[in-house]
């Protein structure tokens, strides 16, 4: 690290000696602190939050100390200093919140003061609601409400345990049976939400030595599910099958299980994943196929049974669905083989460690799945698509840019994020609620308001909404 040169003049040697001792002391100090910080779990946080600042302020930063974890020594040292500073949690919270404000993304929650529906009372104002995922209007449907109330009378409000202890009631079994028939798969496992369904199945399928290949625009719950595993990861460009093949080719023979995972319908653009090509590539390269059908459940395929049915695909390994959107209540499920279901029953962590659905939820989901397969369900499904076509055509005729949507999710792309937010606010003032969406959720120049029509919007609702879009769009010179 340093040498004391005997040939150098005494004064210089003395300085060098002092420097050297200082260096050694610092090195010991640093080494000990690294250990303590690592053990106490503060190491990472300090490195990220405080390290950078200390790095800029302290000359000591360039000191060449130990290099654990391959982190640059200067940053390493910064972290000790940072972590040692008296730390105010409140100051940390202020810093984070202020940073959100500076980026212009701080927001308060809108308050829904009526049931969700085609028209809702939002923040004291009655508006046409174009932002719910209640595609079929089931969230407030009399049959579902009656089933929920009856289930509370019969079964109470809670299940009392996780599924694997004694939280599996007959109605939980019945829902899975019904979903299995609905999805035409060997088995279905129900979880607390679509979010946990993704985490559950990814956590069971992927391990050390496996590879997951994920569409660049996949939902956060897929990304987080993947993060919880030890598998290697790769991303392919959104819906780009040549890029997917490139990744498959580059990794051929290197991993045990390779999983290709995609959203069925993408929530920001309303486009559909090209499952037939994914299935072909998967077969050719020996990969496992997984689709997250949150926005396709109840929307695409026979009786709304999803994208695999929509395309008429014969073999698909894992279909995740949600019960929280078109199905009207809350929950998620994995429709797959009996073997994978059995393994999930033993290994899927949200299944093992979080309480099962309350009876009211299970009963409303059961009622919803029955309804989807009835004449009324067919009618709602048809109405949803008629409304979608009517509204999309109306927006296009007015000259709005609706992107590449193929589903009831129709974005109205205006460009700048701030403009999108202003558009959403003005629409609200004029009587339509359509959420504004800006960077980083979408690209910087692709700011938009996102609309979702439902089966329960009347023609008059949609015509009025189009009028408001026209009026506001013109006044903002968007059309
Ligand atoms: C909404 C959504 C989820 C989460 O489903 P929940 O049931 O609300 O937890 C998962 N994946 C996608 C693609 C979604 O859009």
Coordinates of C-alpha atoms in Angstrom, one line a residue, residues 110 119-120 122-129 420-436 449 464-465 467-469 471-473 475-476:
X110 CA -58.8 10.6 -6.2
X119 CA -70.8 7.1 -14.2
X120 CA -69.3 7.6 -10.8
X122 CA -65.3 11.2 -8.0
X123 CA -64.0 14.0 -5.7
X124 CA -67.5 15.3 -5.4
X125 CA -68.3 15.4 -9.1
X126 CA -70.5 13.0 -11.1
X127 CA -68.5 12.0 -14.2
X128 CA -68.4 9.4 -16.9
X129 CA -65.8 6.9 -15.6
X420 CA -51.3 14.6 -20.8
X421 CA -51.9 15.5 -17.2
X422 CA -53.5 18.8 -18.1
X423 CA -55.7 17.0 -20.7
X424 CA -56.9 14.6 -18.0
X425 CA -57.7 17.5 -15.6
X426 CA -59.6 19.4 -18.2
X427 CA -61.6 16.3 -19.2
X428 CA -62.4 15.9 -15.6
X429 CA -63.7 19.4 -15.2
X430 CA -65.8 18.8 -18.3
X431 CA -67.3 15.5 -16.9
X432 CA -65.1 12.6 -18.0
X433 CA -62.6 10.8 -15.8
X434 CA -59.7 9.4 -17.9
X435 CA -56.4 8.9 -16.1
X436 CA -53.4 10.8 -17.3
X449 CA -54.8 9.7 -21.1
X464 CA -71.3 12.4 -24.4
X465 CA -67.8 11.3 -23.6
X467 CA -68.3 15.2 -27.3
X468 CA -66.3 16.2 -24.2
X469 CA -63.1 14.8 -25.8
X471 CA -64.5 20.0 -27.0
X472 CA -61.5 19.7 -24.7
X473 CA -59.2 18.4 -27.5
X475 CA -59.5 23.9 -26.9
X476 CA -56.1 22.4 -26.2

